[in-house]
Coordinates of C-alpha atoms in Angstrom, one line a residue:
Chain A
X1 CA 0.0 0.0 0.0
X2 CA 2.9 2.3 0.9
X3 CA 4.4 1.6 -2.5
X4 CA 1.2 2.4 -4.2
X5 CA 1.0 5.8 -2.5
X6 CA 4.5 6.6 -3.6
X7 CA 3.6 5.7 -7.1
X8 CA 0.6 7.9 -7.0
X9 CA 2.6 10.9 -5.7
X10 CA 5.2 10.4 -8.4
X11 CA 2.6 10.0 -11.1
X12 CA 0.9 13.2 -10.1
X13 CA 4.2 15.1 -10.0
X14 CA 5.3 13.7 -13.4
X15 CA 1.9 14.4 -14.8
X16 CA 2.3 18.1 -14.1
X17 CA 5.7 18.1 -15.8
X18 CA 4.4 16.3 -18.8
X19 CA 1.5 18.7 -19.2
X20 CA 4.0 21.5 -19.5
X21 CA 5.6 19.7 -22.4
X22 CA 2.6 18.6 -24.4
X23 CA 1.8 21.9 -26.1
X24 CA 3.1 20.5 -29.4
X25 CA 1.2 21.1 -32.5
X26 CA 1.2 18.2 -34.9
X27 CA 0.6 20.3 -37.9
X28 CA 2.9 22.8 -39.4
X29 CA 1.4 25.7 -41.4
X30 CA 2.0 25.4 -45.1
X31 CA 4.5 28.2 -45.6
X32 CA 6.9 26.9 -42.9
X33 CA 6.5 23.5 -44.4
X34 CA 7.5 24.5 -47.9
X35 CA 10.5 26.5 -46.8
X36 CA 11.7 23.5 -44.9
X37 CA 11.3 21.4 -47.9
X38 CA 13.8 23.4 -49.8
X39 CA 16.5 22.4 -47.3
X40 CA 17.2 18.7 -47.6
X41 CA 19.6 18.5 -44.6
X42 CA 17.4 17.4 -41.8
X43 CA 18.5 16.7 -38.3
X44 CA 16.2 14.7 -36.0
X45 CA 16.6 14.3 -32.3
X46 CA 14.2 12.8 -29.9
X47 CA 13.6 10.4 -27.0
X48 CA 11.3 7.8 -25.6
X49 CA 11.2 5.9 -22.4
X50 CA 9.1 4.2 -19.8
X51 CA 9.0 3.8 -16.0
X52 CA 7.4 0.8 -14.4
X53 CA 6.2 -0.3 -11.0
X54 CA 5.6 -4.1 -10.8
X55 CA 4.0 -5.6 -7.8
X56 CA 3.4 -9.3 -7.5
X57 CA 0.5 -10.1 -5.2
X58 CA 0.6 -13.3 -3.2
X59 CA -1.9 -13.9 -0.4
X60 CA -0.5 -13.9 3.2
X61 CA 3.0 -13.2 1.9
X62 CA 5.2 -10.1 1.9
X63 CA 6.3 -9.4 -1.6
X64 CA 8.7 -6.6 -2.5
X65 CA 7.7 -4.5 -5.5
X66 CA 10.0 -3.4 -8.2
X67 CA 10.3 0.2 -9.3
X68 CA 12.3 0.5 -12.5
X69 CA 13.2 3.2 -14.9
X70 CA 13.0 0.5 -17.5
X71 CA 14.4 2.4 -20.4
X72 CA 15.2 5.8 -21.7
X73 CA 16.2 6.1 -25.3
X74 CA 17.8 9.0 -27.1
X75 CA 17.5 8.9 -30.8
X76 CA 19.3 10.9 -33.5
X77 CA 18.9 10.9 -37.2
X78 CA 20.4 13.0 -40.0
X79 CA 19.4 13.3 -43.6
X80 CA 22.5 14.1 -45.6
X81 CA 20.4 14.6 -48.7
X82 CA 17.2 13.2 -50.2
X83 CA 18.8 9.8 -50.6
X84 CA 21.2 9.2 -47.7
X85 CA 20.0 9.1 -44.1
X86 CA 21.5 7.9 -40.8
X87 CA 19.5 6.9 -37.8
X88 CA 20.5 5.8 -34.3
X89 CA 19.0 4.9 -31.0
X90 CA 21.0 4.9 -27.8
X91 CA 19.3 3.1 -25.0
X92 CA 19.8 3.2 -21.2
X93 CA 18.1 0.1 -19.8
X94 CA 17.4 -0.1 -16.1
X95 CA 19.3 3.2 -15.7
X96 CA 22.7 1.7 -16.0
X97 CA 23.0 -0.7 -19.0
X98 CA 23.9 1.1 -22.2
X99 CA 23.1 -0.3 -25.6
X100 CA 22.9 0.9 -29.2
X101 CA 19.5 -0.3 -30.2
X102 CA 19.6 0.8 -33.8
X103 CA 22.2 2.5 -35.9
X104 CA 22.0 2.2 -39.6
X105 CA 22.6 4.0 -42.9
X106 CA 19.7 4.0 -45.4
X107 CA 20.2 4.7 -49.0
X108 CA 17.0 5.4 -50.9
X109 CA 16.8 4.8 -54.6
X110 CA 13.0 5.2 -54.8
X111 CA 9.7 4.0 -53.3
X112 CA 10.4 0.4 -54.2
X113 CA 14.0 0.1 -53.3
X114 CA 16.0 1.2 -50.3
X115 CA 19.3 -0.2 -49.0
X116 CA 19.9 -0.4 -45.2
X117 CA 23.0 -1.4 -43.3
X118 CA 24.0 -1.4 -39.7
X119 CA 22.3 -2.5 -36.5
X120 CA 18.8 -3.1 -37.7
X121 CA 15.6 -4.4 -36.0
X122 CA 14.6 -7.9 -37.0
X123 CA 11.1 -7.4 -38.6
X124 CA 9.4 -10.3 -36.7
X125 CA 5.9 -9.6 -35.2
X126 CA 4.9 -6.0 -34.4
X127 CA 6.4 -4.9 -31.1
X128 CA 10.0 -5.6 -32.1
X129 CA 9.7 -2.9 -34.7
X130 CA 7.1 -0.7 -33.0
X131 CA 8.3 -0.8 -29.4
X132 CA 7.7 2.8 -28.3
X133 CA 5.4 2.7 -25.2
X134 CA 2.7 4.8 -26.8
X135 CA 2.2 2.1 -29.5
X136 CA 1.3 -0.9 -27.4
X137 CA -1.2 -1.5 -24.6
X138 CA -0.1 -2.6 -21.2
X139 CA 2.7 -1.5 -19.0
X140 CA 5.0 -4.3 -20.1
X141 CA 5.4 -5.7 -23.6
X142 CA 3.6 -9.0 -24.1
X143 CA 5.4 -12.1 -22.8
X144 CA 5.4 -13.5 -26.3
X145 CA 7.4 -10.4 -27.4
X146 CA 9.9 -11.4 -24.8
X147 CA 10.2 -15.2 -24.8
X148 CA 9.1 -16.2 -28.4
X149 CA 10.1 -13.1 -30.3
X150 CA 13.0 -11.8 -28.2
X151 CA 12.2 -8.1 -28.4
X152 CA 14.1 -5.8 -28.8
X153 CA 15.8 -8.1 -31.3
X154 CA 18.4 -6.3 -33.3
X155 CA 21.6 -7.5 -35.1
X156 CA 24.1 -6.3 -37.6
X157 CA 22.9 -6.7 -41.1
X158 CA 22.3 -5.4 -44.6
X159 CA 19.3 -5.6 -46.8
X160 CA 16.6 -3.8 -48.7
X161 CA 13.1 -2.5 -48.1
X162 CA 10.5 -0.6 -50.0
X163 CA 6.9 -0.2 -51.0
X164 CA 5.3 -2.1 -53.9
X165 CA 2.5 0.4 -54.5
X166 CA 0.4 -1.5 -57.0
X167 CA 0.2 -4.4 -54.6
X168 CA -0.3 -2.3 -51.5
X169 CA 2.7 -4.1 -49.9
X170 CA 5.7 -3.1 -48.0
X171 CA 8.5 -5.5 -48.0
X172 CA 11.7 -5.9 -45.9
X173 CA 14.5 -8.4 -46.6
X174 CA 17.7 -8.5 -44.7
X175 CA 20.8 -10.6 -44.3
X176 CA 21.8 -10.5 -40.6
X177 CA 24.2 -11.8 -38.0
X178 CA 22.7 -14.8 -36.3
X179 CA 22.2 -15.7 -32.7
X180 CA 25.1 -16.9 -30.6
X181 CA 24.2 -20.4 -29.5
X182 CA 27.4 -21.3 -27.7
X183 CA 30.2 -19.3 -26.0
X184 CA 31.6 -22.0 -23.6
X185 CA 28.1 -22.8 -22.4
X186 CA 24.7 -23.0 -24.0
X187 CA 22.8 -19.7 -24.7
X188 CA 19.7 -21.3 -26.1
X189 CA 17.5 -22.9 -23.4
X190 CA 14.0 -24.2 -22.7
X191 CA 13.4 -21.5 -20.1
X192 CA 14.4 -18.4 -22.0
X193 CA 14.2 -19.7 -25.6
X194 CA 16.5 -17.6 -27.8
X195 CA 16.5 -14.5 -25.6
X196 CA 20.0 -14.9 -24.1
X197 CA 21.4 -15.7 -27.5
X198 CA 21.0 -12.3 -29.1
X199 CA 24.3 -10.7 -30.1
X200 CA 23.0 -7.1 -30.5
X201 CA 25.8 -6.0 -32.7
X202 CA 28.4 -6.1 -29.9
X203 CA 31.6 -7.7 -31.4
X204 CA 29.2 -10.3 -32.8
X205 CA 30.5 -13.7 -33.8
X206 CA 29.8 -14.2 -37.5
X207 CA 30.3 -17.3 -39.7
X208 CA 27.1 -17.9 -41.6
X209 CA 24.5 -15.4 -42.5
X210 CA 20.9 -15.5 -41.3
X211 CA 18.0 -14.2 -43.4
X212 CA 14.9 -12.4 -42.3
X213 CA 12.0 -10.6 -44.1
X214 CA 8.5 -9.3 -43.7
X215 CA 5.6 -8.4 -46.0
X216 CA 3.0 -5.9 -44.8
X217 CA -0.2 -5.6 -46.6
X218 CA -2.1 -2.3 -46.2
X219 CA -4.7 -2.5 -49.0
X220 CA -7.8 -2.7 -46.8
X221 CA -8.8 0.4 -44.9
X222 CA -8.2 -0.2 -41.2
X223 CA -6.1 -3.4 -41.6
X224 CA -2.4 -3.9 -41.3
X225 CA -1.5 -7.5 -42.0
X226 CA 2.1 -8.8 -41.6
X227 CA 3.8 -12.0 -42.4
X228 CA 7.5 -12.5 -41.2
X229 CA 10.1 -15.1 -41.4
X230 CA 13.6 -15.8 -40.1
X231 CA 16.0 -18.5 -41.1
X232 CA 19.5 -19.2 -40.0
X233 CA 21.9 -21.1 -37.8
X234 CA 23.3 -20.1 -34.4
X235 CA 27.0 -19.1 -34.1
X236 CA 29.5 -20.9 -31.9
X237 CA 32.9 -19.8 -30.6
X238 CA 34.1 -23.4 -31.2
X239 CA 34.5 -22.9 -34.9
X240 CA 37.1 -20.2 -34.5
X241 CA 40.6 -21.3 -35.4
X242 CA 39.4 -24.8 -36.2
X243 CA 41.4 -26.6 -38.9
X244 CA 39.4 -27.5 -42.0
X245 CA 40.5 -31.1 -41.7
X246 CA 39.9 -31.4 -38.0
X247 CA 37.0 -33.8 -38.2
X248 CA 36.6 -34.2 -34.5
X249 CA 36.7 -30.5 -33.8
X250 CA 34.2 -29.8 -36.5
X251 CA 31.8 -32.5 -35.2
X252 CA 32.1 -30.9 -31.7
X253 CA 31.5 -27.4 -33.1
X254 CA 28.5 -28.7 -35.1
X255 CA 27.0 -30.0 -31.9
X256 CA 27.2 -26.5 -30.4
X257 CA 24.9 -24.9 -33.0
X258 CA 21.2 -25.1 -33.7
X259 CA 19.2 -24.3 -36.9
X260 CA 16.4 -21.8 -36.5
X261 CA 13.3 -21.4 -38.7
X262 CA 10.8 -18.9 -37.4
X263 CA 7.5 -17.6 -38.8
X264 CA 5.0 -15.1 -37.5
X265 CA 1.8 -13.5 -38.6
X266 CA 0.2 -10.4 -37.2
X267 CA -2.9 -8.4 -37.9
X268 CA -4.2 -5.1 -36.5
X269 CA -7.7 -4.1 -37.5
X270 CA -9.2 -0.8 -36.4
X271 CA -12.9 0.0 -36.9
X272 CA -13.8 3.4 -35.5
X273 CA -12.5 3.4 -32.0
X274 CA -12.2 -0.3 -31.6
X275 CA -8.9 -2.1 -32.3
X276 CA -8.2 -5.8 -32.6
X277 CA -4.7 -7.2 -32.6
X278 CA -3.7 -10.8 -33.3
X279 CA -0.3 -12.3 -33.4
X280 CA 1.0 -15.9 -33.8
X281 CA 4.6 -17.0 -33.9
X282 CA 6.3 -20.4 -34.2
X283 CA 9.9 -21.3 -34.0
X284 CA 11.4 -24.6 -35.3
X285 CA 14.8 -25.6 -34.0
X286 CA 17.0 -28.3 -35.5
X287 CA 20.1 -30.2 -34.3
X288 CA 18.8 -29.8 -30.7
X289 CA 19.4 -33.4 -29.8
X290 CA 23.2 -33.0 -30.4
X291 CA 23.1 -29.5 -28.9
X292 CA 21.4 -30.5 -25.7
X293 CA 23.6 -33.5 -25.3
X294 CA 26.8 -31.5 -25.9
X295 CA 25.9 -28.5 -23.8
X296 CA 23.7 -30.0 -21.2
X297 CA 20.8 -27.6 -21.9
X298 CA 17.1 -28.4 -22.6
X299 CA 16.3 -26.5 -25.8
X300 CA 13.0 -27.5 -27.5
X301 CA 12.5 -28.5 -31.1
X302 CA 9.5 -26.2 -31.3
X303 CA 8.3 -23.1 -29.5
X304 CA 5.1 -21.2 -30.2
X305 CA 2.9 -18.4 -29.0
X306 CA -0.2 -16.4 -29.9
X307 CA -2.2 -13.6 -28.5
X308 CA -5.4 -11.7 -29.1
X309 CA -6.1 -8.2 -27.9
X310 CA -9.1 -5.9 -27.8
X311 CA -8.8 -2.3 -27.1
X312 CA -11.2 0.7 -27.3
X313 CA -10.3 4.4 -27.6
X314 CA -12.6 6.6 -25.6
X315 CA -12.2 10.3 -26.4
X316 CA -12.5 12.2 -23.1
X317 CA -13.2 15.5 -24.8
X318 CA -15.6 15.7 -27.7
X319 CA -14.1 17.4 -30.8
X320 CA -10.6 16.6 -29.6
X321 CA -8.5 13.6 -30.4
X322 CA -6.8 13.6 -27.0
X323 CA -6.9 12.8 -24.1
X324 CA -7.8 9.2 -24.8
X325 CA -8.8 6.5 -22.3
X326 CA -7.9 3.1 -23.6
X327 CA -9.3 0.0 -21.7
X328 CA -7.9 -3.2 -23.2
X329 CA -7.8 -7.0 -22.5
X330 CA -5.2 -9.4 -23.9
X331 CA -5.0 -13.2 -23.8
X332 CA -1.6 -14.8 -24.4
X333 CA -0.7 -18.5 -24.7
X334 CA 2.9 -19.5 -25.3
X335 CA 5.2 -22.5 -24.8
X336 CA 9.0 -22.5 -25.0
X337 CA 8.9 -26.3 -24.6
X338 CA 6.1 -27.1 -27.1
X339 CA 7.9 -30.0 -28.7
X340 CA 11.1 -31.9 -27.8
X341 CA 13.3 -34.6 -29.1
X342 CA 12.3 -38.1 -28.3
X343 CA 13.2 -39.1 -24.8
X344 CA 13.6 -35.5 -23.5
X345 CA 11.5 -34.4 -20.6
X346 CA 9.0 -31.6 -21.3
X347 CA 8.8 -28.9 -18.6
X348 CA 5.2 -28.0 -18.3
X349 CA 6.1 -24.9 -16.4
X350 CA 7.2 -23.3 -19.6
X351 CA 3.8 -23.5 -21.1
X352 CA 2.1 -20.3 -19.9
X353 CA -1.1 -18.4 -20.2
X354 CA -1.3 -14.7 -19.4
X355 CA -4.5 -12.7 -19.1
X356 CA -3.8 -8.9 -18.9
X357 CA -6.5 -6.3 -18.5
X358 CA -5.8 -2.6 -17.9
X359 CA -6.2 1.0 -18.8
X360 CA -4.1 3.5 -20.7
X361 CA -4.6 7.3 -20.4
X362 CA -3.0 8.9 -23.4
X363 CA -2.9 12.6 -22.8
X364 CA -1.3 13.5 -26.1
X365 CA 0.1 11.3 -28.8
X366 CA 3.4 11.3 -27.0
X367 CA 2.4 10.8 -23.3
X368 CA 0.7 7.8 -21.8
X369 CA 0.0 6.6 -18.3
X370 CA -0.7 2.9 -17.9
X371 CA -1.9 0.4 -15.3
X372 CA -2.9 -3.2 -15.7
X373 CA -3.4 -6.4 -13.8
X374 CA -2.0 -9.7 -15.0
X375 CA -2.9 -13.3 -14.2
X376 CA -0.2 -15.8 -15.2
X377 CA -0.6 -19.5 -14.9
X378 CA 1.4 -22.5 -16.2
X379 CA 0.4 -25.9 -17.4
X380 CA 2.3 -27.3 -14.3
X381 CA 0.5 -25.0 -11.8
X382 CA -3.0 -23.9 -12.8
X383 CA -3.2 -21.5 -9.8
X384 CA -2.5 -18.1 -11.3
X385 CA 0.1 -15.6 -9.9
X386 CA -1.1 -12.0 -9.8
X387 CA 0.8 -9.0 -10.9
X388 CA -0.1 -5.3 -10.7
X389 CA 1.7 -3.0 -13.1
X390 CA 1.7 0.8 -13.1
X391 CA 3.8 3.0 -15.3
X392 CA 4.1 5.8 -17.8
X393 CA 5.7 6.2 -21.2
X394 CA 6.6 9.1 -23.4
X395 CA 7.8 9.8 -26.9
X396 CA 8.9 13.1 -28.5
Chain B
X1 CA 25.6 -17.3 -53.8
X2 CA 26.2 -16.4 -57.4
X3 CA 22.5 -16.4 -58.1
X4 CA 21.9 -14.1 -55.2
X5 CA 24.5 -11.6 -56.5
X6 CA 22.9 -11.7 -60.0
X7 CA 19.4 -11.1 -58.6
X8 CA 20.6 -8.3 -56.4
X9 CA 22.4 -6.6 -59.4
X10 CA 19.2 -6.9 -61.5
X11 CA 17.1 -5.4 -58.7
X12 CA 19.5 -2.6 -58.1
X13 CA 19.7 -1.9 -61.9
X14 CA 15.9 -1.7 -62.1
X15 CA 15.8 0.5 -59.0
X16 CA 18.2 3.0 -60.5
X17 CA 16.3 3.0 -63.7
X18 CA 13.1 3.8 -61.9
X19 CA 14.8 6.4 -59.7
X20 CA 15.5 8.6 -62.8
X21 CA 12.1 8.1 -64.3
X22 CA 10.6 11.3 -65.8
X23 CA 7.9 12.7 -63.5
X24 CA 6.1 14.3 -66.5
X25 CA 5.6 10.8 -68.1
X26 CA 4.2 9.6 -64.7
X27 CA 1.7 12.5 -64.6
X28 CA 0.7 11.8 -68.2
X29 CA 0.1 8.2 -67.3
X30 CA -2.1 9.1 -64.3
X31 CA -4.2 11.5 -66.5
X32 CA -4.6 9.0 -69.3
X33 CA -6.1 6.5 -66.9
X34 CA -8.7 9.1 -65.7
X35 CA -9.8 10.0 -69.3
X36 CA -9.4 6.7 -71.0
X37 CA -9.1 6.4 -74.8
X38 CA -9.2 10.1 -75.3
X39 CA -6.9 12.6 -76.8
X40 CA -4.9 14.2 -73.9
X41 CA -2.6 17.2 -73.9
X42 CA -0.8 18.6 -70.9
X43 CA 0.2 22.2 -71.1
X44 CA 2.7 23.2 -68.4
X45 CA 1.9 26.6 -66.9
X46 CA 4.4 29.3 -66.0
X47 CA 4.7 29.7 -62.3
X48 CA 5.9 32.6 -60.3
X49 CA 8.9 32.1 -57.9
X50 CA 6.6 32.0 -54.9
X51 CA 4.4 29.3 -56.6
X52 CA 7.6 27.3 -57.4
X53 CA 8.0 26.8 -53.7
X54 CA 4.6 25.2 -53.4
X55 CA 4.5 23.2 -56.7
X56 CA 7.1 21.3 -58.8
X57 CA 4.7 21.9 -61.7
X58 CA 1.1 22.7 -62.7
X59 CA -0.3 21.6 -66.0
X60 CA -3.6 22.3 -67.6
X61 CA -5.3 19.2 -68.8
X62 CA -6.8 19.4 -72.3
X63 CA -9.1 16.5 -73.3
X64 CA -10.2 16.3 -76.9
X65 CA -9.3 19.9 -77.3
X66 CA -11.3 21.1 -74.3
X67 CA -10.2 22.3 -70.9
X68 CA -10.8 19.5 -68.4
X69 CA -8.8 20.3 -65.3
X70 CA -5.3 20.7 -63.7
X71 CA -2.5 18.3 -62.8
X72 CA -0.3 19.5 -59.9
X73 CA 2.9 17.9 -58.9
X74 CA 3.8 18.8 -55.3
X75 CA 5.2 17.5 -52.0
X76 CA 4.1 17.2 -48.4
X77 CA 5.6 16.2 -45.1
X78 CA 5.5 12.5 -44.1
X79 CA 6.6 10.9 -40.9
X80 CA 9.3 12.0 -38.7
X81 CA 12.7 10.4 -39.3
X82 CA 12.5 7.3 -37.2
X83 CA 8.8 7.0 -36.5
X84 CA 5.3 8.0 -37.3
X85 CA 3.1 7.9 -34.3
X86 CA 4.4 10.9 -32.3
X87 CA 4.2 14.5 -33.3
X88 CA 7.2 16.7 -33.1
X89 CA 8.1 20.2 -32.3
X90 CA 7.0 22.2 -35.3
X91 CA 10.4 23.9 -35.5
X92 CA 12.3 20.6 -35.6
X93 CA 13.5 20.1 -39.1
X94 CA 13.1 16.4 -38.8
X95 CA 10.5 15.3 -41.3
X96 CA 10.5 13.0 -44.2
X97 CA 8.8 14.3 -47.3
X98 CA 6.8 12.6 -50.0
X99 CA 5.8 13.7 -53.6
X100 CA 2.3 13.4 -54.9
X101 CA 0.3 14.2 -57.9
X102 CA -3.0 16.1 -57.4
X103 CA -5.5 16.1 -60.3
X104 CA -8.3 18.6 -60.3
X105 CA -11.4 18.6 -62.5
X106 CA -12.4 21.9 -64.2
X107 CA -14.3 23.0 -61.1
X108 CA -11.2 22.5 -59.0
X109 CA -12.5 19.5 -57.2
X110 CA -10.0 16.7 -56.5
X111 CA -10.3 14.0 -59.1
X112 CA -7.4 11.9 -58.1
X113 CA -4.4 11.8 -55.7
X114 CA -1.4 9.6 -56.3
X115 CA 1.6 9.4 -54.0
X116 CA 4.4 9.1 -56.6
X117 CA 7.4 9.0 -54.3
X118 CA 7.1 8.1 -50.6
X119 CA 10.2 8.7 -48.4
X120 CA 10.7 7.0 -45.1
X121 CA 10.1 3.7 -43.4
X122 CA 6.8 4.5 -41.7
X123 CA 3.4 5.9 -42.6
X124 CA 3.5 4.3 -46.1
X125 CA -0.2 3.2 -45.5
X126 CA -1.3 6.5 -47.0
X127 CA -0.3 5.2 -50.4
X128 CA -3.4 2.9 -50.2
X129 CA -5.6 4.0 -53.2
X130 CA -8.8 3.1 -51.3
X131 CA -7.9 5.5 -48.6
X132 CA -6.9 8.2 -51.1
X133 CA -10.2 7.8 -53.0
X134 CA -11.9 9.6 -50.1
X135 CA -10.4 12.9 -51.3
X136 CA -12.3 12.7 -54.6
X137 CA -14.8 15.5 -55.0
X138 CA -13.3 17.6 -52.2
X139 CA -11.5 20.9 -52.5
X140 CA -10.7 22.5 -49.1
X141 CA -12.2 22.8 -45.6
X142 CA -12.1 19.1 -44.9
X143 CA -10.6 17.4 -41.8
X144 CA -9.1 14.1 -40.7
X145 CA -11.4 11.7 -38.8
X146 CA -14.4 13.9 -39.8
X147 CA -14.4 13.9 -43.6
X148 CA -11.5 11.5 -44.2
X149 CA -11.0 8.3 -42.1
X150 CA -8.0 8.0 -39.9
X151 CA -5.4 5.5 -40.7
X152 CA -3.6 3.4 -38.2
X153 CA 0.2 3.6 -38.4
X154 CA 0.2 6.7 -40.5
X155 CA -1.6 9.4 -38.5
X156 CA 1.2 12.0 -39.0
X157 CA 1.5 11.5 -42.8
X158 CA -2.3 11.4 -43.1
X159 CA -2.8 14.7 -41.3
X160 CA 0.0 16.3 -43.2
X161 CA -1.5 15.2 -46.5
X162 CA -4.9 16.5 -45.6
X163 CA -3.4 19.8 -44.5
X164 CA -1.4 20.1 -47.7
X165 CA -4.3 19.3 -50.1
X166 CA -6.4 21.9 -48.2
X167 CA -3.8 24.6 -48.7
X168 CA -2.9 23.6 -52.3
X169 CA -6.6 23.9 -53.2
X170 CA -6.8 27.4 -51.7
X171 CA -3.6 28.4 -53.6
X172 CA -5.0 27.0 -56.8
X173 CA -8.2 29.0 -56.4
X174 CA -6.3 32.2 -55.9
X175 CA -3.9 31.4 -58.7
X176 CA -6.6 30.9 -61.2
X177 CA -8.5 34.0 -60.1
X178 CA -5.3 36.0 -60.8
X179 CA -4.8 34.3 -64.1
X180 CA -8.4 35.1 -65.0
X181 CA -7.9 38.7 -64.0
X182 CA -4.8 39.0 -66.2
X183 CA -6.7 37.6 -69.2
X184 CA -9.7 39.9 -68.6

């Protein structure tokens, strides 16, 4: 209760500060606009971030809450001319961990063909690409966007993207650095899936390229439909310096890597103020029998997850688009141990269901306060654990 | 691997070819589709320096020898570099731009909008012809979410386009009044 009070006080205090900053007008008058158009050198700077309070609730038990400035991101972009652009995001996670979340050069030929190279986001699902807190419901990102699609998933890579106007399609196709499956111990596991295996562009081990792509169809009003794929093999430190005729060494290194084939489909449909979101993702892993035996881990041969979400935007002031009150409910079902090799023991604790229901109060497009309640249960233990989350996010 | 290289080279070659495509040909193609199987002539109009800031070009459309409307080639703001859901400080010079062709009929009502060149990774949903068809028959004084449906993922581009078409229509009305006055 004391924690709750503190959150309330902080929320009210920050709300006042935020109100001071929200007097931004989203439209520029035409004359300023056209003058700006004559100058192709554009510099963009901005930030987004989110602060969270997570409180697990267990009957008759003291349970410490967690207050976290989860992430603050500073982004910078520069348009050298109409064709060449640089964009970067520097992230401070949990106050003290620093990452470069995106940093790429984009060369634009035309609508249909752009080249991109650098640290890029893997276009799987929705939240990995659109992860700003004003763009998703709930204080925390969905569990599927953590355990099945390891958001924020970014790697070094190169590829092209563009719009195929006649077909109402946007495509993205990249060759990227793969996961790191082994660095002396296993990084792929039944519990965390591929999450700990991301290399994030930090002196990443690279031997074989992985491929990823996404098609987004936007031809029906209100609907965004995406299909994504990823294909590759995990990297291993064991290959480094190995003689090409060292059969034993190669066999050992081969046992320290797994093959990954991943697919996901997502749809967002908006009718008036109602929005429906659906996502399903599946990951197929190969060579896991050798990998598990060699490293002593318990990686599955298949992981999957899906969710469905309903949200409604209530306008709090007529004739104004903001503030918005957004109640939502989301059901998730995912399993990082969906299928295993013959003889392996399936951990039913990794098959989870999550029900989240909550409210978002979006004061302007760039400021949102959120609170929600989550019930999580596993196949092993059908009694749900309860979690209360409160937080705010911003983007400018 | 060799195949991949070959395919990439072909794609890149095509892309470069398209990049240098003549915009006037593109406009002619759009107009020809609106007045099918008819004799079409586009006469480029002389623009003052101030008009040149607003338009790349304005052409009078002549169909079967008769005045039928105007074809304007112009540009508007798209999303911010790096995202499309949050607005920005109006002074920040951080917007992507996109080019579009605006066809008016002889009464200066919008007959067609075609986004010819969209810059940026986000907000591309406004290229959807079904969404763009809502502009047909309008001139100015129309608003997002009231007269034109909102579009998820492209709120910023959509509002900029609506804003831009509104102001282009006003400028066109003024421009033609002045032209008329000169002739009179």
